[in-house]
């Protein structure tokens, strides 16, 4: 029987996870399919409790707004996901003799891995000063990744309280976005949705912030090159486009589900095609 790997979120229409995973399943001739499930917040419990909903899945990719609320609905949570406070991957760890009714679920977080791999392709993080813009769920995984890799991190956010809350959890500095020019760094990571299609003409970073050789990553991947990334590149920065984190977090999801490396290049090709490259 074809195994179903779901991606759940709300809204979900824009998700590119099926593009990547279905390319991987095709490449490896696997009898599996990745499908989108639009699950509203009030429907999440019903979706996750197999006694109530017999929907069959072998694994899940979890996106906004369920990354935190799914946690109490899982049987086990990986330690790193617990530390970050968010789950973006669910694996069925055992099915038991009663089939789906006794299926045990385990939650993981692969966003931090995706961010770290994308950044470490262009720079080491150990001992570096990293400035993170934004303090939401994505920022938490990125801050965790950078701290784990030995970086010193400062978080700037529109709402200072949220920056402080995240900074306290991971022993970072914090402030508000308007202070950016007083926080020089070797690595800048933008984690808010500013600059995303259709509002592509905007960036939170004044051009004078950029220095030649600085590493700049934007987690916005649509458009492929945001205004932030464009201006950073023009200023001589080493840039990391947002799709890289998306690709590498999916790569890690595949490894968790199947205990083997995925065909990452095929996934990247499919992703870039879907993004109109
Ligand atoms: P995600 O899980 O994708 O990180 P989130 O948890 O809703 O999403 O976090 C969104 C982040 O983007 C927050 O840091 C938010 O700032 P606030 O904490 O002040 O809300 C930031 N953000 C969203 N829109 C923004 C805007 N127009 N300007 C500045 N920051 C913005």
mmCIF file of C-alpha atoms and ligand atoms in Angstrom:
data_model
loop_
_atom_site.group_PDB
_atom_site.id
_atom_site.type_symbol
_atom_site.label_atom_id
_atom_site.label_comp_id
_atom_site.label_asym_id
_atom_site.label_seq_id
_atom_site.Cartn_x
_atom_site.Cartn_y
_atom_site.Cartn_z
ATOM 1 C CA UNK A 1 0.000 0.000 0.000
ATOM 2 C CA UNK A 2 1.282 3.459 -0.883
ATOM 3 C CA UNK A 3 2.614 5.205 2.212
ATOM 4 C CA UNK A 4 1.312 8.700 2.779
ATOM 5 C CA UNK A 5 3.545 11.422 4.172
ATOM 6 C CA UNK A 6 1.453 14.445 5.042
ATOM 7 C CA UNK A 7 2.332 18.088 5.321
ATOM 8 C CA UNK A 8 -0.095 19.782 7.678
ATOM 9 C CA UNK A 9 -0.662 23.491 8.218
ATOM 10 C CA UNK A 10 -3.198 26.234 7.666
ATOM 11 C CA UNK A 11 -3.098 27.635 5.069
ATOM 12 C CA UNK A 12 -1.160 24.899 3.266
ATOM 13 C CA UNK A 13 -1.685 25.535 -0.468
ATOM 14 C CA UNK A 14 1.726 27.217 -0.866
ATOM 15 C CA UNK A 15 3.729 24.416 0.792
ATOM 16 C CA UNK A 16 6.656 23.112 -1.259
ATOM 17 C CA UNK A 17 7.273 20.010 0.839
ATOM 18 C CA UNK A 18 5.363 17.718 -1.570
ATOM 19 C CA UNK A 19 7.475 18.981 -4.471
ATOM 20 C CA UNK A 20 10.668 17.995 -2.674
ATOM 21 C CA UNK A 21 9.526 14.688 -1.183
ATOM 22 C CA UNK A 22 7.711 13.449 -4.269
ATOM 23 C CA UNK A 23 10.881 14.118 -6.292
ATOM 24 C CA UNK A 24 12.802 12.031 -3.745
ATOM 25 C CA UNK A 25 10.226 9.202 -3.761
ATOM 26 C CA UNK A 26 10.309 9.144 -7.557
ATOM 27 C CA UNK A 27 14.104 9.070 -7.674
ATOM 28 C CA UNK A 28 14.250 6.144 -5.246
ATOM 29 C CA UNK A 29 11.204 4.358 -6.794
ATOM 30 C CA UNK A 30 9.472 4.368 -3.388
ATOM 31 C CA UNK A 31 5.798 3.484 -3.065
ATOM 32 C CA UNK A 32 5.109 6.677 -1.135
ATOM 33 C CA UNK A 33 3.454 10.023 -1.708
ATOM 34 C CA UNK A 34 3.546 13.382 0.079
ATOM 35 C CA UNK A 35 0.181 15.135 0.327
ATOM 36 C CA UNK A 36 -0.975 18.438 1.749
ATOM 37 C CA UNK A 37 -3.584 18.451 4.514
ATOM 38 C CA UNK A 38 -5.205 21.746 5.348
ATOM 39 C CA UNK A 39 -5.823 21.368 9.086
ATOM 40 C CA UNK A 40 -7.389 24.266 10.952
ATOM 41 C CA UNK A 41 -6.198 24.838 14.545
ATOM 42 C CA UNK A 42 -9.456 23.486 15.962
ATOM 43 C CA UNK A 43 -9.123 20.330 13.830
ATOM 44 C CA UNK A 44 -5.595 19.387 14.882
ATOM 45 C CA UNK A 45 -6.550 17.128 17.770
ATOM 46 C CA UNK A 46 -8.997 15.179 15.630
ATOM 47 C CA UNK A 47 -6.381 14.813 12.902
ATOM 48 C CA UNK A 48 -3.785 13.502 15.326
ATOM 49 C CA UNK A 49 -5.895 11.051 17.332
ATOM 50 C CA UNK A 50 -6.202 7.886 15.269
ATOM 51 C CA UNK A 51 -9.057 6.522 17.385
ATOM 52 C CA UNK A 52 -11.196 9.316 16.064
ATOM 53 C CA UNK A 53 -9.759 9.858 12.625
ATOM 54 C CA UNK A 54 -8.539 6.815 10.726
ATOM 55 C CA UNK A 55 -6.522 8.912 8.308
ATOM 56 C CA UNK A 56 -3.473 6.906 7.529
ATOM 57 C CA UNK A 57 -0.045 8.458 7.468
ATOM 58 C CA UNK A 58 3.483 7.244 7.955
ATOM 59 C CA UNK A 59 5.043 10.595 8.799
ATOM 60 C CA UNK A 60 4.200 14.273 8.914
ATOM 61 C CA UNK A 61 5.842 17.547 8.104
ATOM 62 C CA UNK A 62 4.303 20.203 10.336
ATOM 63 C CA UNK A 63 4.083 23.882 9.528
ATOM 64 C CA UNK A 64 2.441 27.098 10.742
ATOM 65 C CA UNK A 65 0.365 27.314 12.936
ATOM 66 C CA UNK A 66 0.799 23.819 14.429
ATOM 67 C CA UNK A 67 4.487 23.561 15.354
ATOM 68 C CA UNK A 68 3.870 24.236 19.036
ATOM 69 C CA UNK A 69 0.293 23.050 19.530
ATOM 70 C CA UNK A 70 1.042 19.606 18.120
ATOM 71 C CA UNK A 71 3.498 18.864 20.928
ATOM 72 C CA UNK A 72 1.006 17.711 23.606
ATOM 73 C CA UNK A 73 -0.683 15.473 21.019
ATOM 74 C CA UNK A 74 2.447 13.356 20.465
ATOM 75 C CA UNK A 75 3.598 10.317 22.451
ATOM 76 C CA UNK A 76 7.266 11.321 22.508
ATOM 77 C CA UNK A 77 9.289 14.431 21.775
ATOM 78 C CA UNK A 78 12.929 14.523 20.843
ATOM 79 C CA UNK A 79 15.063 16.487 23.317
ATOM 80 C CA UNK A 80 16.175 19.128 20.809
ATOM 81 C CA UNK A 81 12.608 19.806 19.678
ATOM 82 C CA UNK A 82 11.641 20.220 23.309
ATOM 83 C CA UNK A 83 14.465 22.683 23.884
ATOM 84 C CA UNK A 84 13.491 24.721 20.824
ATOM 85 C CA UNK A 85 9.820 24.471 21.771
ATOM 86 C CA UNK A 86 8.570 23.424 18.341
ATOM 87 C CA UNK A 87 8.034 20.263 16.288
ATOM 88 C CA UNK A 88 8.136 20.302 12.487
ATOM 89 C CA UNK A 89 8.480 16.547 11.903
ATOM 90 C CA UNK A 90 6.445 13.584 13.144
ATOM 91 C CA UNK A 91 7.461 9.982 12.753
ATOM 92 C CA UNK A 92 5.341 6.927 13.493
ATOM 93 C CA UNK A 93 7.770 5.025 15.689
ATOM 94 C CA UNK A 94 5.675 1.882 16.070
ATOM 95 C CA UNK A 95 2.281 0.703 14.916
ATOM 96 C CA UNK A 96 1.669 -2.181 17.306
ATOM 97 C CA UNK A 97 -0.721 -5.034 16.668
ATOM 98 C CA UNK A 98 -3.840 -2.869 16.772
ATOM 99 C CA UNK A 99 -2.680 -0.899 13.722
ATOM 100 C CA UNK A 100 -3.293 2.826 13.716
ATOM 101 C CA UNK A 101 -5.045 2.775 17.080
ATOM 102 C CA UNK A 102 -1.819 1.861 18.786
ATOM 103 C CA UNK A 103 0.506 3.900 16.574
ATOM 104 C CA UNK A 104 3.102 5.795 18.605
ATOM 105 C CA UNK A 105 4.199 9.186 17.369
ATOM 106 C CA UNK A 106 7.464 11.043 17.997
ATOM 107 C CA UNK A 107 8.113 14.706 17.250
ATOM 108 C CA UNK A 108 11.376 16.213 16.023
ATOM 109 C CA UNK A 109 12.610 19.621 14.915
ATOM 110 C CA UNK A 110 14.717 19.827 11.747
ATOM 111 C CA UNK A 111 14.498 23.596 11.160
ATOM 112 C CA UNK A 112 17.559 24.194 13.334
ATOM 113 C CA UNK A 113 19.520 21.628 11.328
ATOM 114 C CA UNK A 114 18.459 23.257 8.047
ATOM 115 C CA UNK A 115 19.565 26.680 9.235
ATOM 116 C CA UNK A 116 22.882 25.443 10.553
ATOM 117 C CA UNK A 117 23.759 23.501 7.424
ATOM 118 C CA UNK A 118 22.777 26.405 5.160
ATOM 119 C CA UNK A 119 24.940 28.824 7.149
ATOM 120 C CA UNK A 120 27.867 26.461 7.609
ATOM 121 C CA UNK A 121 28.121 25.955 3.866
ATOM 122 C CA UNK A 122 29.516 29.475 3.737
ATOM 123 C CA UNK A 123 30.963 30.139 7.208
ATOM 124 C CA UNK A 124 31.849 28.523 10.482
ATOM 125 C CA UNK A 125 29.706 29.823 13.342
ATOM 126 C CA UNK A 126 31.974 29.091 16.274
ATOM 127 C CA UNK A 127 32.970 32.346 17.964
ATOM 128 C CA UNK A 128 31.056 34.489 15.422
ATOM 129 C CA UNK A 129 28.683 37.324 16.273
ATOM 130 C CA UNK A 130 25.266 36.539 14.810
ATOM 131 C CA UNK A 131 22.454 39.073 14.592
ATOM 132 C CA UNK A 132 18.983 37.523 14.289
ATOM 133 C CA UNK A 133 16.067 39.693 13.132
ATOM 134 C CA UNK A 134 12.700 38.490 14.445
ATOM 135 C CA UNK A 135 11.771 36.430 17.496
ATOM 136 C CA UNK A 136 9.075 33.988 16.340
ATOM 137 C CA UNK A 137 9.118 30.216 15.915
ATOM 138 C CA UNK A 138 11.618 30.201 13.052
ATOM 139 C CA UNK A 139 13.939 32.467 15.016
ATOM 140 C CA UNK A 140 13.900 30.060 17.985
ATOM 141 C CA UNK A 141 15.253 27.201 15.842
ATOM 142 C CA UNK A 142 17.883 29.456 14.251
ATOM 143 C CA UNK A 143 19.015 30.912 17.561
ATOM 144 C CA UNK A 144 19.292 27.379 18.965
ATOM 145 C CA UNK A 145 21.382 26.323 15.937
ATOM 146 C CA UNK A 146 23.744 29.277 16.188
ATOM 147 C CA UNK A 147 24.213 28.954 19.950
ATOM 148 C CA UNK A 148 24.838 25.218 19.620
ATOM 149 C CA UNK A 149 27.469 25.951 16.971
ATOM 150 C CA UNK A 150 29.271 28.293 19.380
ATOM 151 C CA UNK A 151 28.115 31.702 18.127
ATOM 152 C CA UNK A 152 27.266 34.753 20.213
ATOM 153 C CA UNK A 153 23.737 35.830 19.304
ATOM 154 C CA UNK A 154 21.809 39.099 19.529
ATOM 155 C CA UNK A 155 18.081 39.132 18.718
ATOM 156 C CA UNK A 156 16.371 42.265 17.420
ATOM 157 C CA UNK A 157 12.602 42.309 17.076
ATOM 158 C CA UNK A 158 9.763 44.749 16.413
ATOM 159 C CA UNK A 159 8.321 43.814 19.825
ATOM 160 C CA UNK A 160 11.124 44.003 22.382
ATOM 161 C CA UNK A 161 9.408 41.767 24.938
ATOM 162 C CA UNK A 162 9.402 38.837 22.532
ATOM 163 C CA UNK A 163 13.092 39.393 21.758
ATOM 164 C CA UNK A 164 13.846 39.412 25.487
ATOM 165 C CA UNK A 165 11.871 36.231 26.068
ATOM 166 C CA UNK A 166 13.782 34.340 23.359
ATOM 167 C CA UNK A 167 17.101 35.893 24.396
ATOM 168 C CA UNK A 168 16.598 34.769 27.997
ATOM 169 C CA UNK A 169 15.954 31.190 26.908
ATOM 170 C CA UNK A 170 19.183 30.932 24.926
ATOM 171 C CA UNK A 171 21.453 33.422 26.711
ATOM 172 C CA UNK A 172 21.552 36.062 23.986
ATOM 173 C CA UNK A 173 21.550 39.854 23.766
ATOM 174 C CA UNK A 174 18.402 41.561 22.521
ATOM 175 C CA UNK A 175 16.891 44.844 21.375
ATOM 176 C CA UNK A 176 14.515 46.424 18.865
ATOM 177 C CA UNK A 177 14.915 46.516 15.098
ATOM 178 C CA UNK A 178 15.537 50.258 14.990
ATOM 179 C CA UNK A 179 18.836 49.687 16.843
ATOM 180 C CA UNK A 180 20.319 47.586 14.068
ATOM 181 C CA UNK A 181 23.127 49.973 13.130
ATOM 182 C CA UNK A 182 24.529 49.735 16.653
ATOM 183 C CA UNK A 183 24.793 45.927 16.430
ATOM 184 C CA UNK A 184 27.550 45.009 13.970
ATOM 185 C CA UNK A 185 27.880 41.262 13.283
ATOM 186 C CA UNK A 186 29.729 38.810 11.061
ATOM 187 C CA UNK A 187 26.483 36.945 10.307
ATOM 188 C CA UNK A 188 22.981 38.380 9.832
ATOM 189 C CA UNK A 189 19.882 36.161 9.700
ATOM 190 C CA UNK A 190 16.475 37.576 8.802
ATOM 191 C CA UNK A 191 13.590 35.414 10.115
ATOM 192 C CA UNK A 192 10.443 37.546 9.677
ATOM 193 C CA UNK A 193 8.091 37.453 6.687
ATOM 194 C CA UNK A 194 9.083 40.960 5.546
ATOM 195 C CA UNK A 195 9.995 40.922 1.835
ATOM 196 C CA UNK A 196 7.892 37.862 1.002
ATOM 197 C CA UNK A 197 5.750 37.801 -2.160
ATOM 198 C CA UNK A 198 3.691 39.918 -2.838
ATOM 199 C CA UNK A 199 5.434 42.556 -0.685
ATOM 200 C CA UNK A 200 8.795 42.101 -2.352
ATOM 201 C CA UNK A 201 10.042 45.697 -2.322
ATOM 202 C CA UNK A 202 10.782 45.899 1.397
ATOM 203 C CA UNK A 203 13.657 45.020 3.714
ATOM 204 C CA UNK A 204 14.235 45.560 7.432
ATOM 205 C CA UNK A 205 17.943 46.186 6.918
ATOM 206 C CA UNK A 206 19.294 49.608 5.899
ATOM 207 C CA UNK A 207 21.899 49.271 3.143
ATOM 208 C CA UNK A 208 24.583 50.936 5.232
ATOM 209 C CA UNK A 209 24.477 47.985 7.620
ATOM 210 C CA UNK A 210 26.138 45.644 5.131
ATOM 211 C CA UNK A 211 29.908 45.131 5.126
ATOM 212 C CA UNK A 212 31.942 43.286 2.525
ATOM 213 C CA UNK A 213 32.438 39.632 3.536
ATOM 214 C CA UNK A 214 29.538 39.590 6.004
ATOM 215 C CA UNK A 215 27.317 36.487 5.730
ATOM 216 C CA UNK A 216 23.633 37.294 5.190
ATOM 217 C CA UNK A 217 20.834 34.709 5.249
ATOM 218 C CA UNK A 218 17.153 35.404 4.612
ATOM 219 C CA UNK A 219 14.661 32.655 5.419
ATOM 220 C CA UNK A 220 12.164 34.145 2.963
ATOM 221 C CA UNK A 221 12.396 31.980 -0.177
ATOM 222 C CA UNK A 222 9.688 33.491 -2.342
ATOM 223 C CA UNK A 223 10.988 35.462 -4.227
ATOM 224 C CA UNK A 224 14.199 33.445 -4.587
ATOM 225 C CA UNK A 225 16.222 36.599 -4.186
ATOM 226 C CA UNK A 226 14.624 39.024 -1.742
ATOM 227 C CA UNK A 227 15.473 42.695 -1.660
ATOM 228 C CA UNK A 228 17.528 42.010 1.467
ATOM 229 C CA UNK A 229 19.601 39.316 -0.241
ATOM 230 C CA UNK A 230 19.976 41.417 -3.394
ATOM 231 C CA UNK A 231 21.240 44.461 -1.514
ATOM 232 C CA UNK A 232 23.562 42.330 0.626
ATOM 233 C CA UNK A 233 25.030 40.702 -2.471
ATOM 234 C CA UNK A 234 25.528 44.086 -4.132
ATOM 235 C CA UNK A 235 27.399 45.231 -1.017
ATOM 236 C CA UNK A 236 29.830 42.294 -1.289
ATOM 237 C CA UNK A 237 28.270 40.078 1.372
ATOM 238 C CA UNK A 238 28.221 36.282 1.106
ATOM 239 C CA UNK A 239 24.534 35.483 0.829
ATOM 240 C CA UNK A 240 22.479 32.406 1.710
ATOM 241 C CA UNK A 241 19.104 32.342 -0.069
ATOM 242 C CA UNK A 242 16.103 31.200 1.992
ATOM 243 C CA UNK A 243 15.380 28.070 -0.006
ATOM 244 C CA UNK A 244 18.546 26.445 1.376
ATOM 245 C CA UNK A 245 17.142 26.190 4.905
ATOM 246 C CA UNK A 246 13.891 24.802 3.484
ATOM 247 C CA UNK A 247 15.811 22.192 1.493
ATOM 248 C CA UNK A 248 18.075 21.090 4.324
ATOM 249 C CA UNK A 249 15.309 20.841 6.897
ATOM 250 C CA UNK A 250 13.489 18.560 4.427
ATOM 251 C CA UNK A 251 16.670 16.557 3.879
ATOM 252 C CA UNK A 252 16.807 15.883 7.625
ATOM 253 C CA UNK A 253 13.095 14.986 7.724
ATOM 254 C CA UNK A 254 13.718 12.352 5.056
ATOM 255 C CA UNK A 255 16.597 10.939 7.110
ATOM 256 C CA UNK A 256 14.411 10.737 10.211
ATOM 257 C CA UNK A 257 11.613 8.961 8.344
ATOM 258 C CA UNK A 258 13.731 6.546 6.311
ATOM 259 C CA UNK A 259 17.155 6.324 8.025
ATOM 260 C CA UNK A 260 18.916 7.060 4.770
ATOM 261 C CA UNK A 261 20.163 10.087 2.847
ATOM 262 C CA UNK A 262 17.704 11.540 0.350
ATOM 263 C CA UNK A 263 18.616 12.532 -3.226
ATOM 264 C CA UNK A 264 19.167 16.141 -2.131
ATOM 265 C CA UNK A 265 20.186 17.432 -5.566
ATOM 266 C CA UNK A 266 16.984 16.109 -7.121
ATOM 267 C CA UNK A 267 14.967 17.705 -4.336
ATOM 268 C CA UNK A 268 16.781 21.000 -4.866
ATOM 269 C CA UNK A 269 16.144 20.909 -8.597
ATOM 270 C CA UNK A 270 12.427 20.254 -8.076
ATOM 271 C CA UNK A 271 12.234 23.002 -5.459
ATOM 272 C CA UNK A 272 13.962 25.565 -7.655
ATOM 273 C CA UNK A 273 11.730 24.692 -10.592
ATOM 274 C CA UNK A 274 8.643 25.182 -8.417
ATOM 275 C CA UNK A 275 10.027 28.543 -7.325
ATOM 276 C CA UNK A 276 10.392 29.577 -10.936
ATOM 277 C CA UNK A 277 14.188 29.506 -11.140
HETATM 278 P P1 LIG B 1 7.403 32.238 12.445
HETATM 279 O O1 LIG B 1 6.987 30.994 13.153
HETATM 280 O O2 LIG B 1 7.383 32.130 10.941
HETATM 281 O O3 LIG B 1 8.708 32.785 12.936
HETATM 282 P P2 LIG B 1 5.868 34.057 14.054
HETATM 283 O O4 LIG B 1 6.110 33.184 15.225
HETATM 284 O O5 LIG B 1 4.497 34.598 13.857
HETATM 285 O O6 LIG B 1 6.234 33.316 12.715
HETATM 286 O O7 LIG B 1 6.913 35.276 14.114
HETATM 287 C C1 LIG B 1 6.883 36.301 13.223
HETATM 288 C C2 LIG B 1 8.080 37.239 13.468
HETATM 289 O O8 LIG B 1 8.121 38.189 12.408
HETATM 290 C C3 LIG B 1 7.982 38.037 14.750
HETATM 291 O O9 LIG B 1 9.279 38.279 15.234
HETATM 292 C C4 LIG B 1 7.324 39.334 14.278
HETATM 293 O O10 LIG B 1 7.560 40.453 15.101
HETATM 294 P P3 LIG B 1 6.637 40.728 16.418
HETATM 295 O O11 LIG B 1 7.141 39.815 17.472
HETATM 296 O O12 LIG B 1 6.856 42.151 16.709
HETATM 297 O O13 LIG B 1 5.222 40.432 15.988
HETATM 298 C C5 LIG B 1 8.027 39.501 12.951
HETATM 299 N N1 LIG B 1 7.305 40.367 12.005
HETATM 300 C C6 LIG B 1 6.202 40.051 11.299
HETATM 301 N N2 LIG B 1 5.834 41.083 10.510
HETATM 302 C C7 LIG B 1 6.739 42.073 10.726
HETATM 303 C C8 LIG B 1 6.904 43.411 10.209
HETATM 304 N N3 LIG B 1 6.073 43.914 9.292
HETATM 305 N N4 LIG B 1 7.940 44.128 10.651
HETATM 306 C C9 LIG B 1 8.794 43.639 11.576
HETATM 307 N N5 LIG B 1 8.706 42.385 12.097
HETATM 308 C C10 LIG B 1 7.676 41.617 11.686
#
